[in-house]
PDB file of C-alpha atoms in Angstrom:
ATOM      1  CA  MET A   1     122.892  65.436 124.521  1.00 96.00           C
ATOM      2  CA  ARG A   2     123.817  68.433 122.359  1.00 98.00           C
ATOM      3  CA  ILE A   3     120.729  69.878 120.676  1.00 98.00           C
ATOM      4  CA  VAL A   4     120.931  72.577 118.017  1.00 98.00           C
ATOM      5  CA  MET A   5     117.662  74.299 117.139  1.00 97.00           C
ATOM      6  CA  ILE A   6     117.641  76.074 113.770  1.00 97.00           C
ATOM      7  CA  ALA A   7     115.064  78.644 112.641  1.00 94.00           C
ATOM      8  CA  GLU A   8     114.833  81.762 110.513  1.00 92.00           C
ATOM      9  CA  ASN A   9     113.329  83.723 113.399  1.00 86.00           C
ATOM     10  CA  ASP A  10     112.375  82.433 116.805  1.00 81.00           C
ATOM     11  CA  PRO A  11     108.674  81.467 116.459  1.00 71.00           C
ATOM     12  CA  ALA A  12     106.815  83.326 119.223  1.00 74.00           C
ATOM     13  CA  GLY A  13     109.941  83.053 121.358  1.00 84.00           C
ATOM     14  CA  VAL A  14     109.373  79.318 121.688  1.00 89.00           C
ATOM     15  CA  GLY A  15     112.954  78.417 120.828  1.00 91.00           C
ATOM     16  CA  SER A  16     114.391  80.609 123.569  1.00 93.00           C
ATOM     17  CA  LEU A  17     111.848  79.339 126.079  1.00 95.00           C
ATOM     18  CA  VAL A  18     112.622  75.703 125.244  1.00 96.00           C
ATOM     19  CA  ARG A  19     116.375  76.284 125.336  1.00 96.00           C
ATOM     20  CA  ASN A  20     116.199  77.877 128.780  1.00 96.00           C
ATOM     21  CA  ALA A  21     113.839  75.196 130.071  1.00 97.00           C
ATOM     22  CA  LEU A  22     116.121  72.386 128.895  1.00 98.00           C
ATOM     23  CA  HIS A  23     118.998  73.995 130.767  1.00 97.00           C
ATOM     24  CA  ARG A  24     116.840  74.447 133.882  1.00 96.00           C
ATOM     25  CA  HIS A  25     115.339  70.969 134.039  1.00 97.00           C
ATOM     26  CA  THR A  26     117.703  68.604 132.183  1.00 97.00           C
ATOM     27  CA  ASP A  27     121.403  67.995 131.553  1.00 96.00           C
ATOM     28  CA  HIS A  28     121.043  68.654 127.816  1.00 97.00           C
ATOM     29  CA  VAL A  29     122.926  71.495 126.145  1.00 98.00           C
ATOM     30  CA  CYS A  30     120.819  73.440 123.650  1.00 98.00           C
ATOM     31  CA  ARG A  31     121.849  76.129 121.163  1.00 97.00           C
ATOM     32  CA  LEU A  32     119.501  78.241 119.043  1.00 96.00           C
ATOM     33  CA  VAL A  33     120.640  79.374 115.595  1.00 97.00           C
ATOM     34  CA  THR A  34     118.575  82.155 113.965  1.00 94.00           C
ATOM     35  CA  THR A  35     119.033  84.259 110.850  1.00 94.00           C
ATOM     36  CA  GLN A  36     116.335  86.949 110.960  1.00 86.00           C
ATOM     37  CA  THR A  37     114.704  89.435 113.309  1.00 77.00           C
ATOM     38  CA  ARG A  38     111.022  90.126 112.696  1.00 68.00           C
ATOM     39  CA  TYR A  39     108.774  92.600 114.477  1.00 61.00           C
ATOM     40  CA  THR A  40     110.120  94.363 117.555  1.00 56.00           C
ATOM     41  CA  HIS A  41     109.493  91.588 120.039  1.00 58.00           C
ATOM     42  CA  GLY A  42     113.081  91.346 121.219  1.00 61.00           C
ATOM     43  CA  TRP A  43     113.274  87.594 121.716  1.00 73.00           C
ATOM     44  CA  GLU A  44     116.437  86.385 123.400  1.00 83.00           C
ATOM     45  CA  LYS A  45     119.207  85.570 120.904  1.00 90.00           C
ATOM     46  CA  ASP A  46     121.887  82.899 121.060  1.00 93.00           C
ATOM     47  CA  LEU A  47     123.732  82.232 117.800  1.00 95.00           C
ATOM     48  CA  HIS A  48     122.075  84.942 115.718  1.00 95.00           C
ATOM     49  CA  VAL A  49     123.941  84.737 112.429  1.00 95.00           C
ATOM     50  CA  PRO A  50     123.842  88.441 111.398  1.00 93.00           C
ATOM     51  CA  LEU A  51     125.550  89.389 114.684  1.00 91.00           C
ATOM     52  CA  LEU A  52     128.345  86.804 114.549  1.00 92.00           C
ATOM     53  CA  ASP A  53     131.931  87.935 114.016  1.00 95.00           C
ATOM     54  CA  ALA A  54     134.726  85.598 112.878  1.00 96.00           C
ATOM     55  CA  ALA A  55     134.956  83.998 116.302  1.00 97.00           C
ATOM     56  CA  GLY A  56     131.194  83.592 116.395  1.00 96.00           C
ATOM     57  CA  LEU A  57     131.171  81.897 113.003  1.00 97.00           C
ATOM     58  CA  ASP A  58     133.860  79.506 114.221  1.00 97.00           C
ATOM     59  CA  GLU A  59     131.645  78.753 117.229  1.00 98.00           C
ATOM     60  CA  LEU A  60     128.689  78.160 114.915  1.00 98.00           C
ATOM     61  CA  ALA A  61     130.698  75.717 112.789  1.00 97.00           C
ATOM     62  CA  GLU A  62     131.826  73.821 115.886  1.00 98.00           C
ATOM     63  CA  THR A  63     128.243  73.793 117.209  1.00 98.00           C
ATOM     64  CA  LEU A  64     126.968  72.286 113.958  1.00 98.00           C
ATOM     65  CA  GLU A  65     129.781  69.736 113.874  1.00 98.00           C
ATOM     66  CA  THR A  66     129.366  68.494 117.459  1.00 98.00           C
ATOM     67  CA  ALA A  67     125.547  68.416 117.647  1.00 98.00           C
ATOM     68  CA  ASP A  68     123.671  65.229 118.437  1.00 98.00           C
ATOM     69  CA  VAL A  69     120.306  66.583 117.274  1.00 98.00           C
ATOM     70  CA  PHE A  70     119.309  69.131 114.656  1.00 98.00           C
ATOM     71  CA  HIS A  71     115.887  70.497 115.623  1.00 98.00           C
ATOM     72  CA  PHE A  72     114.475  72.494 112.686  1.00 98.00           C
ATOM     73  CA  HIS A  73     111.676  74.957 113.461  1.00 96.00           C
ATOM     74  CA  MET A  74     108.963  76.092 111.029  1.00 93.00           C
ATOM     75  CA  LEU A  75     110.150  75.857 107.410  1.00 94.00           C
ATOM     76  CA  ALA A  76     113.862  75.483 108.190  1.00 96.00           C
ATOM     77  CA  ASP A  77     115.819  72.485 106.968  1.00 97.00           C
ATOM     78  CA  GLU A  78     119.437  71.505 106.378  1.00 98.00           C
ATOM     79  CA  HIS A  79     119.661  73.640 103.237  1.00 98.00           C
ATOM     80  CA  MET A  80     118.751  76.946 104.898  1.00 97.00           C
ATOM     81  CA  PRO A  81     121.726  79.344 104.731  1.00 97.00           C
ATOM     82  CA  LEU A  82     123.364  79.996 108.083  1.00 97.00           C
ATOM     83  CA  GLY A  83     125.774  82.705 107.002  1.00 95.00           C
ATOM     84  CA  PRO A  84     128.507  80.839 105.098  1.00 97.00           C
ATOM     85  CA  PHE A  85     127.214  77.471 106.307  1.00 97.00           C
ATOM     86  CA  THR A  86     124.271  75.130 106.002  1.00 98.00           C
ATOM     87  CA  ALA A  87     123.549  72.165 108.222  1.00 98.00           C
ATOM     88  CA  ALA A  88     123.672  69.758 105.244  1.00 98.00           C
ATOM     89  CA  PRO A  89     127.388  68.820 105.460  1.00 98.00           C
ATOM     90  CA  PHE A  90     127.002  68.065 109.165  1.00 98.00           C
ATOM     91  CA  LEU A  91     124.091  65.583 109.078  1.00 97.00           C
ATOM     92  CA  ALA A  92     126.095  62.381 109.556  1.00 96.00           C
ATOM     93  CA  GLY A  93     125.351  60.733 112.883  1.00 95.00           C
ATOM     94  CA  LYS A  94     122.745  63.275 113.904  1.00 97.00           C
ATOM     95  CA  ALA A  95     119.045  62.842 114.646  1.00 98.00           C
ATOM     96  CA  LEU A  96     116.823  65.240 112.686  1.00 98.00           C
ATOM     97  CA  VAL A  97     113.629  66.818 114.035  1.00 98.00           C
ATOM     98  CA  HIS A  98     111.155  68.964 112.092  1.00 98.00           C
ATOM     99  CA  HIS A  99     108.918  71.126 114.281  1.00 97.00           C
ATOM    100  CA  HIS A 100     105.975  73.039 112.768  1.00 97.00           C
ATOM    101  CA  HIS A 101     104.312  76.056 114.381  1.00 93.00           C
ATOM    102  CA  GLY A 102     101.509  76.911 111.981  1.00 88.00           C
ATOM    103  CA  HIS A 103     103.424  79.008 109.455  1.00 89.00           C
ATOM    104  CA  HIS A 104     100.985  80.170 106.777  1.00 89.00           C
ATOM    105  CA  VAL A 105     102.866  78.305 104.003  1.00 94.00           C
ATOM    106  CA  PHE A 106     102.648  75.064 105.982  1.00 95.00           C
ATOM    107  CA  ARG A 107      98.962  75.585 106.738  1.00 93.00           C
ATOM    108  CA  ALA A 108      98.181  76.286 103.079  1.00 94.00           C
ATOM    109  CA  HIS A 109     100.249  73.457 101.584  1.00 96.00           C
ATOM    110  CA  PRO A 110     100.851  70.720 104.168  1.00 97.00           C
ATOM    111  CA  GLU A 111     101.039  68.120 101.390  1.00 97.00           C
ATOM    112  CA  ILE A 112     104.380  69.580 100.288  1.00 97.00           C
ATOM    113  CA  PHE A 113     105.890  68.882 103.691  1.00 97.00           C
ATOM    114  CA  GLN A 114     104.202  65.499 104.064  1.00 98.00           C
ATOM    115  CA  LYS A 115     105.774  64.386 100.772  1.00 97.00           C
ATOM    116  CA  LYS A 116     109.141  65.896 101.625  1.00 97.00           C
ATOM    117  CA  TYR A 117     109.428  64.044 104.923  1.00 98.00           C
ATOM    118  CA  ARG A 118     108.070  60.843 103.428  1.00 97.00           C
ATOM    119  CA  ASP A 119     110.585  60.949 100.568  1.00 97.00           C
ATOM    120  CA  LEU A 120     113.437  61.664 102.980  1.00 97.00           C
ATOM    121  CA  GLY A 121     112.308  59.012 105.444  1.00 96.00           C
ATOM    122  CA  ARG A 122     112.033  61.514 108.292  1.00 97.00           C
ATOM    123  CA  THR A 123     109.707  60.524 111.071  1.00 97.00           C
ATOM    124  CA  ASN A 124     110.793  62.730 113.991  1.00 98.00           C
ATOM    125  CA  LEU A 125     108.036  65.305 113.551  1.00 98.00           C
ATOM    126  CA  LEU A 126     106.603  67.749 116.083  1.00 98.00           C
ATOM    127  CA  VAL A 127     103.744  70.242 115.961  1.00 98.00           C
ATOM    128  CA  SER A 128     103.009  73.050 118.396  1.00 96.00           C
ATOM    129  CA  THR A 129      99.191  72.817 118.544  1.00 96.00           C
ATOM    130  CA  PRO A 130      96.799  69.872 118.108  1.00 97.00           C
ATOM    131  CA  ASP A 131      95.140  71.233 114.955  1.00 96.00           C
ATOM    132  CA  LEU A 132      98.446  70.754 113.114  1.00 97.00           C
ATOM    133  CA  LEU A 133      98.286  66.991 113.736  1.00 97.00           C
ATOM    134  CA  LEU A 134      95.649  66.947 110.999  1.00 96.00           C
ATOM    135  CA  LYS A 135      98.106  68.546 108.586  1.00 97.00           C
ATOM    136  CA  LEU A 136     101.083  66.368 109.478  1.00 97.00           C
ATOM    137  CA  PRO A 137      99.912  62.790 110.171  1.00 95.00           C
ATOM    138  CA  GLY A 138     102.381  60.847 112.269  1.00 94.00           C
ATOM    139  CA  ALA A 139     103.641  63.934 114.079  1.00 97.00           C
ATOM    140  CA  ARG A 140     103.672  64.296 117.840  1.00 97.00           C
ATOM    141  CA  TRP A 141     102.154  67.273 119.611  1.00 98.00           C
ATOM    142  CA  GLN A 142     104.668  69.002 121.880  1.00 97.00           C
ATOM    143  CA  PRO A 143     102.745  71.711 123.743  1.00 97.00           C
ATOM    144  CA  ASN A 144     104.483  75.069 123.941  1.00 96.00           C
ATOM    145  CA  LEU A 145     105.579  75.961 127.423  1.00 95.00           C
ATOM    146  CA  VAL A 146     105.880  79.120 129.471  1.00 96.00           C
ATOM    147  CA  PRO A 147     108.095  79.675 132.542  1.00 97.00           C
ATOM    148  CA  GLU A 148     105.179  80.041 134.909  1.00 97.00           C
ATOM    149  CA  HIS A 149     107.368  81.084 137.870  1.00 97.00           C
ATOM    150  CA  ALA A 150     109.203  83.884 136.044  1.00 96.00           C
ATOM    151  CA  PRO A 151     108.143  87.360 137.276  1.00 96.00           C
ATOM    152  CA  LEU A 152     106.377  88.482 134.098  1.00 95.00           C
ATOM    153  CA  TYR A 153     104.314  85.276 134.006  1.00 97.00           C
ATOM    154  CA  LEU A 154     103.065  85.627 137.588  1.00 98.00           C
ATOM    155  CA  PRO A 155      99.708  87.101 138.614  1.00 97.00           C
ATOM    156  CA  LYS A 156      99.842  90.805 139.379  1.00 93.00           C
ATOM    157  CA  PRO A 157      96.553  91.943 140.943  1.00 84.00           C
ATOM    158  CA  ARG A 158      95.291  95.296 139.723  1.00 81.00           C
ATOM    159  CA  THR A 159      94.232  98.130 141.937  1.00 83.00           C
ATOM    160  CA  PRO A 160      90.468  98.421 141.351  1.00 83.00           C
ATOM    161  CA  ASP A 161      89.592 101.612 139.487  1.00 89.00           C
ATOM    162  CA  GLY A 162      86.092 100.815 138.281  1.00 91.00           C
ATOM    163  CA  ARG A 163      87.311  99.937 134.792  1.00 96.00           C
ATOM    164  CA  VAL A 164      87.727  96.502 133.208  1.00 97.00           C
ATOM    165  CA  ARG A 165      90.733  96.105 130.944  1.00 97.00           C
ATOM    166  CA  LEU A 166      90.534  93.729 127.977  1.00 98.00           C
ATOM    167  CA  GLY A 167      93.834  92.722 126.363  1.00 98.00           C
ATOM    168  CA  HIS A 168      94.575  91.369 122.898  1.00 97.00           C
ATOM    169  CA  SER A 169      98.074  90.842 121.477  1.00 92.00           C
ATOM    170  CA  PRO A 170      97.855  89.743 117.838  1.00 87.00           C
ATOM    171  CA  THR A 171     101.042  89.268 115.857  1.00 77.00           C
ATOM    172  CA  ARG A 172      98.916  89.197 112.706  1.00 76.00           C
ATOM    173  CA  LYS A 173      95.516  90.825 113.064  1.00 75.00           C
ATOM    174  CA  ASP A 174      94.151  89.087 109.969  1.00 74.00           C
ATOM    175  CA  LEU A 175      94.578  85.714 111.673  1.00 79.00           C
ATOM    176  CA  LYS A 176      93.392  86.602 115.185  1.00 90.00           C
ATOM    177  CA  ASN A 177      89.794  87.859 114.770  1.00 94.00           C
ATOM    178  CA  THR A 178      90.986  91.319 115.734  1.00 95.00           C
ATOM    179  CA  ASP A 179      88.440  93.191 113.619  1.00 95.00           C
ATOM    180  CA  GLU A 180      85.580  91.284 115.253  1.00 96.00           C
ATOM    181  CA  LEU A 181      86.951  92.027 118.709  1.00 97.00           C
ATOM    182  CA  VAL A 182      87.355  95.736 118.009  1.00 97.00           C
ATOM    183  CA  ALA A 183      83.788  95.990 116.696  1.00 97.00           C
ATOM    184  CA  ILE A 184      82.322  94.075 119.644  1.00 98.00           C
ATOM    185  CA  HIS A 185      84.288  96.137 122.126  1.00 97.00           C
ATOM    186  CA  ALA A 186      83.076  99.375 120.544  1.00 97.00           C
ATOM    187  CA  SER A 187      79.503  98.194 121.036  1.00 97.00           C
ATOM    188  CA  LEU A 188      79.977  96.962 124.598  1.00 97.00           C
ATOM    189  CA  ALA A 189      81.941 100.045 125.657  1.00 97.00           C
ATOM    190  CA  ARG A 190      78.778 102.128 125.193  1.00 97.00           C
ATOM    191  CA  GLU A 191      77.206 100.347 128.152  1.00 95.00           C
ATOM    192  CA  LEU A 192      80.106  98.872 130.154  1.00 97.00           C
ATOM    193  CA  PRO A 193      83.318 100.319 131.663  1.00 97.00           C
ATOM    194  CA  LEU A 194      85.356  98.120 129.310  1.00 98.00           C
ATOM    195  CA  ASP A 195      88.697  99.339 127.943  1.00 98.00           C
ATOM    196  CA  LEU A 196      90.614  97.583 125.160  1.00 98.00           C
ATOM    197  CA  ASP A 197      94.410  97.388 125.203  1.00 97.00           C
ATOM    198  CA  LEU A 198      95.441  96.325 121.691  1.00 96.00           C
ATOM    199  CA  ILE A 199      99.054  95.245 122.171  1.00 94.00           C
ATOM    200  CA  ASP A 200     100.683  95.341 118.762  1.00 89.00           C
ATOM    201  CA  ASP A 201     104.340  94.957 117.727  1.00 83.00           C
ATOM    202  CA  VAL A 202     106.019  95.901 120.992  1.00 89.00           C
ATOM    203  CA  PRO A 203     108.904  94.211 122.821  1.00 88.00           C
ATOM    204  CA  HIS A 204     107.737  90.996 124.425  1.00 89.00           C
ATOM    205  CA  VAL A 205     108.592  92.158 127.949  1.00 91.00           C
ATOM    206  CA  GLN A 206     106.299  95.152 127.436  1.00 93.00           C
ATOM    207  CA  CYS A 207     103.592  92.896 126.026  1.00 93.00           C
ATOM    208  CA  LEU A 208     103.723  90.648 129.091  1.00 95.00           C
ATOM    209  CA  ALA A 209     103.698  93.601 131.476  1.00 95.00           C
ATOM    210  CA  ARG A 210     100.650  95.112 129.774  1.00 96.00           C
ATOM    211  CA  LYS A 211      98.857  91.770 129.829  1.00 96.00           C
ATOM    212  CA  GLN A 212      99.585  91.453 133.550  1.00 96.00           C
ATOM    213  CA  ALA A 213      97.546  94.625 133.961  1.00 96.00           C
ATOM    214  CA  CYS A 214      94.518  93.189 132.128  1.00 97.00           C
ATOM    215  CA  ASP A 215      91.358  91.691 133.633  1.00 97.00           C
ATOM    216  CA  ILE A 216      90.437  89.639 130.538  1.00 98.00           C
ATOM    217  CA  VAL A 217      92.462  88.521 127.507  1.00 98.00           C
ATOM    218  CA  PHE A 218      91.140  87.486 124.108  1.00 98.00           C
ATOM    219  CA  ASP A 219      93.326  85.108 122.075  1.00 97.00           C
ATOM    220  CA  HIS A 220      91.419  84.304 118.844  1.00 96.00           C
ATOM    221  CA  MET A 221      88.629  82.088 117.470  1.00 96.00           C
ATOM    222  CA  GLN A 222      90.581  79.976 114.997  1.00 94.00           C
ATOM    223  CA  GLY A 223      89.857  76.689 116.775  1.00 95.00           C
ATOM    224  CA  TYR A 224      93.176  76.324 118.557  1.00 95.00           C
ATOM    225  CA  TYR A 225      95.093  78.512 121.027  1.00 95.00           C
ATOM    226  CA  GLY A 226      98.203  80.678 120.827  1.00 93.00           C
ATOM    227  CA  MET A 227     101.073  81.626 123.088  1.00 93.00           C
ATOM    228  CA  SER A 228      98.921  84.559 124.157  1.00 94.00           C
ATOM    229  CA  SER A 229      96.589  82.079 125.857  1.00 97.00           C
ATOM    230  CA  LEU A 230      99.354  80.356 127.795  1.00 97.00           C
ATOM    231  CA  GLU A 231     100.959  83.599 128.933  1.00 97.00           C
ATOM    232  CA  SER A 232      97.715  85.009 130.275  1.00 98.00           C
ATOM    233  CA  LEU A 233      96.540  81.777 131.876  1.00 98.00           C
ATOM    234  CA  SER A 234      99.831  81.768 133.781  1.00 98.00           C
ATOM    235  CA  GLN A 235      99.135  85.351 134.878  1.00 98.00           C
ATOM    236  CA  ALA A 236      95.792  84.210 136.360  1.00 98.00           C
ATOM    237  CA  THR A 237      93.779  86.111 133.763  1.00 98.00           C
ATOM    238  CA  PRO A 238      90.577  84.717 132.217  1.00 98.00           C
ATOM    239  CA  VAL A 239      91.333  83.893 128.578  1.00 98.00           C
ATOM    240  CA  ILE A 240      88.721  83.735 125.832  1.00 98.00           C
ATOM    241  CA  ALA A 241      89.525  81.504 122.846  1.00 98.00           C
ATOM    242  CA  GLY A 242      87.498  79.604 120.290  1.00 97.00           C
ATOM    243  CA  LEU A 243      88.807  76.122 121.007  1.00 97.00           C
ATOM    244  CA  ASP A 244      87.113  73.542 118.796  1.00 97.00           C
ATOM    245  CA  ASP A 245      86.239  69.969 119.747  1.00 97.00           C
ATOM    246  CA  TRP A 246      89.390  68.457 118.205  1.00 97.00           C
ATOM    247  CA  ASN A 247      91.771  70.720 120.103  1.00 97.00           C
ATOM    248  CA  THR A 248      89.817  70.373 123.330  1.00 98.00           C
ATOM    249  CA  ALA A 249      89.825  66.571 123.102  1.00 98.00           C
ATOM    250  CA  ASN A 250      93.555  66.432 122.419  1.00 97.00           C
ATOM    251  CA  ILE A 251      94.385  68.734 125.320  1.00 98.00           C
ATOM    252  CA  ARG A 252      92.284  66.637 127.667  1.00 98.00           C
ATOM    253  CA  GLU A 253      93.876  63.415 126.456  1.00 97.00           C
ATOM    254  CA  PHE A 254      97.471  64.658 126.557  1.00 97.00           C
ATOM    255  CA  PHE A 255      97.211  66.071 130.073  1.00 97.00           C
ATOM    256  CA  GLY A 256      94.706  63.592 131.482  1.00 97.00           C
ATOM    257  CA  VAL A 257      92.236  66.220 132.663  1.00 97.00           C
ATOM    258  CA  ASP A 258      88.591  67.001 132.027  1.00 96.00           C
ATOM    259  CA  GLU A 259      88.375  70.655 133.052  1.00 96.00           C
ATOM    260  CA  LEU A 260      90.135  73.277 130.945  1.00 98.00           C
ATOM    261  CA  PRO A 261      90.457  76.914 132.039  1.00 98.00           C
ATOM    262  CA  TRP A 262      89.655  78.666 128.745  1.00 98.00           C
ATOM    263  CA  VAL A 263      86.434  80.630 128.349  1.00 98.00           C
ATOM    264  CA  THR A 264      85.186  79.325 125.018  1.00 98.00           C
ATOM    265  CA  ALA A 265      83.749  81.566 122.317  1.00 98.00           C
ATOM    266  CA  ARG A 266      83.589  80.266 118.748  1.00 97.00           C
ATOM    267  CA  THR A 267      81.440  82.974 117.153  1.00 97.00           C
ATOM    268  CA  ALA A 268      81.164  86.746 117.364  1.00 97.00           C
ATOM    269  CA  GLY A 269      77.875  86.378 119.230  1.00 97.00           C
ATOM    270  CA  GLU A 270      79.416  84.069 121.805  1.00 98.00           C
ATOM    271  CA  LEU A 271      82.398  86.402 122.166  1.00 98.00           C
ATOM    272  CA  GLU A 272      80.105  89.325 122.922  1.00 98.00           C
ATOM    273  CA  ASP A 273      78.191  87.265 125.484  1.00 98.00           C
ATOM    274  CA  ARG A 274      81.358  86.053 127.235  1.00 98.00           C
ATOM    275  CA  LEU A 275      82.853  89.542 127.355  1.00 98.00           C
ATOM    276  CA  ARG A 276      79.679  90.990 128.845  1.00 98.00           C
ATOM    277  CA  GLU A 277      79.501  88.232 131.483  1.00 98.00           C
ATOM    278  CA  LEU A 278      83.136  88.659 132.510  1.00 98.00           C
ATOM    279  CA  ALA A 279      83.020  92.444 132.485  1.00 97.00           C
ATOM    280  CA  LEU A 280      79.993  92.457 134.803  1.00 97.00           C
ATOM    281  CA  SER A 281      81.303  89.912 137.321  1.00 97.00           C
ATOM    282  CA  PRO A 282      84.596  90.523 139.171  1.00 96.00           C
ATOM    283  CA  GLU A 283      84.015  87.334 141.165  1.00 96.00           C
ATOM    284  CA  THR A 284      83.714  85.257 137.983  1.00 98.00           C
ATOM    285  CA  ARG A 285      86.953  86.786 136.736  1.00 97.00           C
ATOM    286  CA  ARG A 286      88.700  85.971 140.032  1.00 96.00           C
ATOM    287  CA  ARG A 287      87.410  82.387 140.051  1.00 98.00           C
ATOM    288  CA  ILE A 288      88.446  81.681 136.460  1.00 98.00           C
ATOM    289  CA  GLY A 289      91.763  83.439 136.994  1.00 98.00           C
ATOM    290  CA  ARG A 290      92.596  81.295 140.016  1.00 98.00           C
ATOM    291  CA  ALA A 291      91.715  78.133 138.109  1.00 98.00           C
ATOM    292  CA  SER A 292      93.818  79.292 135.158  1.00 98.00           C
ATOM    293  CA  ARG A 293      96.901  79.849 137.291  1.00 98.00           C
ATOM    294  CA  THR A 294      96.476  76.519 139.067  1.00 98.00           C
ATOM    295  CA  PHE A 295      96.170  74.786 135.694  1.00 98.00           C
ATOM    296  CA  MET A 296      99.458  76.250 134.503  1.00 98.00           C
ATOM    297  CA  GLU A 297     101.228  75.408 137.749  1.00 98.00           C
ATOM    298  CA  THR A 298      99.988  71.847 138.139  1.00 98.00           C
ATOM    299  CA  VAL A 299      98.991  70.626 134.670  1.00 98.00           C
ATOM    300  CA  TRP A 300     100.667  72.638 131.894  1.00 98.00           C
ATOM    301  CA  SER A 301     103.888  73.195 133.832  1.00 98.00           C
ATOM    302  CA  GLU A 302     107.237  74.022 132.260  1.00 98.00           C
ATOM    303  CA  LYS A 303     108.917  71.123 134.057  1.00 97.00           C
ATOM    304  CA  ARG A 304     106.371  68.577 132.861  1.00 97.00           C
ATOM    305  CA  LEU A 305     106.545  69.672 129.238  1.00 98.00           C
ATOM    306  CA  THR A 306     110.336  69.888 129.267  1.00 98.00           C
ATOM    307  CA  GLU A 307     110.479  66.330 130.546  1.00 97.00           C
ATOM    308  CA  ALA A 308     108.113  65.271 127.749  1.00 97.00           C
ATOM    309  CA  LEU A 309     110.451  66.863 125.187  1.00 98.00           C
ATOM    310  CA  ALA A 310     113.463  65.211 126.818  1.00 97.00           C
ATOM    311  CA  ASP A 311     111.703  61.833 126.533  1.00 97.00           C
ATOM    312  CA  PHE A 312     111.115  62.563 122.838  1.00 97.00           C
ATOM    313  CA  TYR A 313     114.803  63.311 122.334  1.00 97.00           C
ATOM    314  CA  ALA A 314     115.795  60.150 124.187  1.00 96.00           C
ATOM    315  CA  ASN A 315     113.794  58.022 121.766  1.00 94.00           C
ATOM    316  CA  LEU A 316     114.850  59.602 118.480  1.00 94.00           C
ATOM    317  CA  ASP A 317     115.715  57.247 115.684  1.00 78.00           C
TER     318      ASP A 317
END
């Protein structure tokens, strides 16, 4: 099957990760068409429209023509400009997938997208986290994956130096409880050897390397989890996130497990308590880290989630 993913920018690198995973674990051919570069994260590019010369544009046209599936990420659809092209003239005979990742426009106005897909009769809908199922009824949750055996996603034990390093990598600080974390850290650092590495707008390979050197990682307290969680769980690092009951229940049901590796903190008070407990107990950090890595290897594995996506593609209408 020839799958063409289309997005303005690659959301959290998910498109590149999925493309590579499909090539590793299935016989599908996947291309990723993007039109913008945001931040300095340096996600892998495939058919990045601003970089295409005449030959590249010919390749893009052929890719659009010969696709079996158009997989639209975030707010993209068949009318989004792709240089001189759009996907609209190429829709005949193709399955169409709309995949939402929590873009702020979608979160604020999900009814616009619900009506759009209903009016167009489009039912092949994916979301990246369980909370988005509430905003797009009828969608399927496709958990984001990470290549847990790639070097930057492996555990890298630190040389003990008497300090505890806390990592936080917010793409948008206003959405990730960053101010609360900074304030709590400032308070705790008066009594504990706790350092904060605020990883902001750096190339993704640098972000992963810095997180490998952390003892604890804080994701956010928005009720769900982000890619930051999955990356650090794979690195065998205790991850604090404010998972709510809905997200927790959906994760347990999807994967068929009861125990989840996240350290849960839903309020600033709980976050302070969890940070103090983890900072004071290296053994607790090691135990949770081991469980986190095992979870990513045996439960939330790249192969398993790629096979789930391949099953979704196989049953497209």
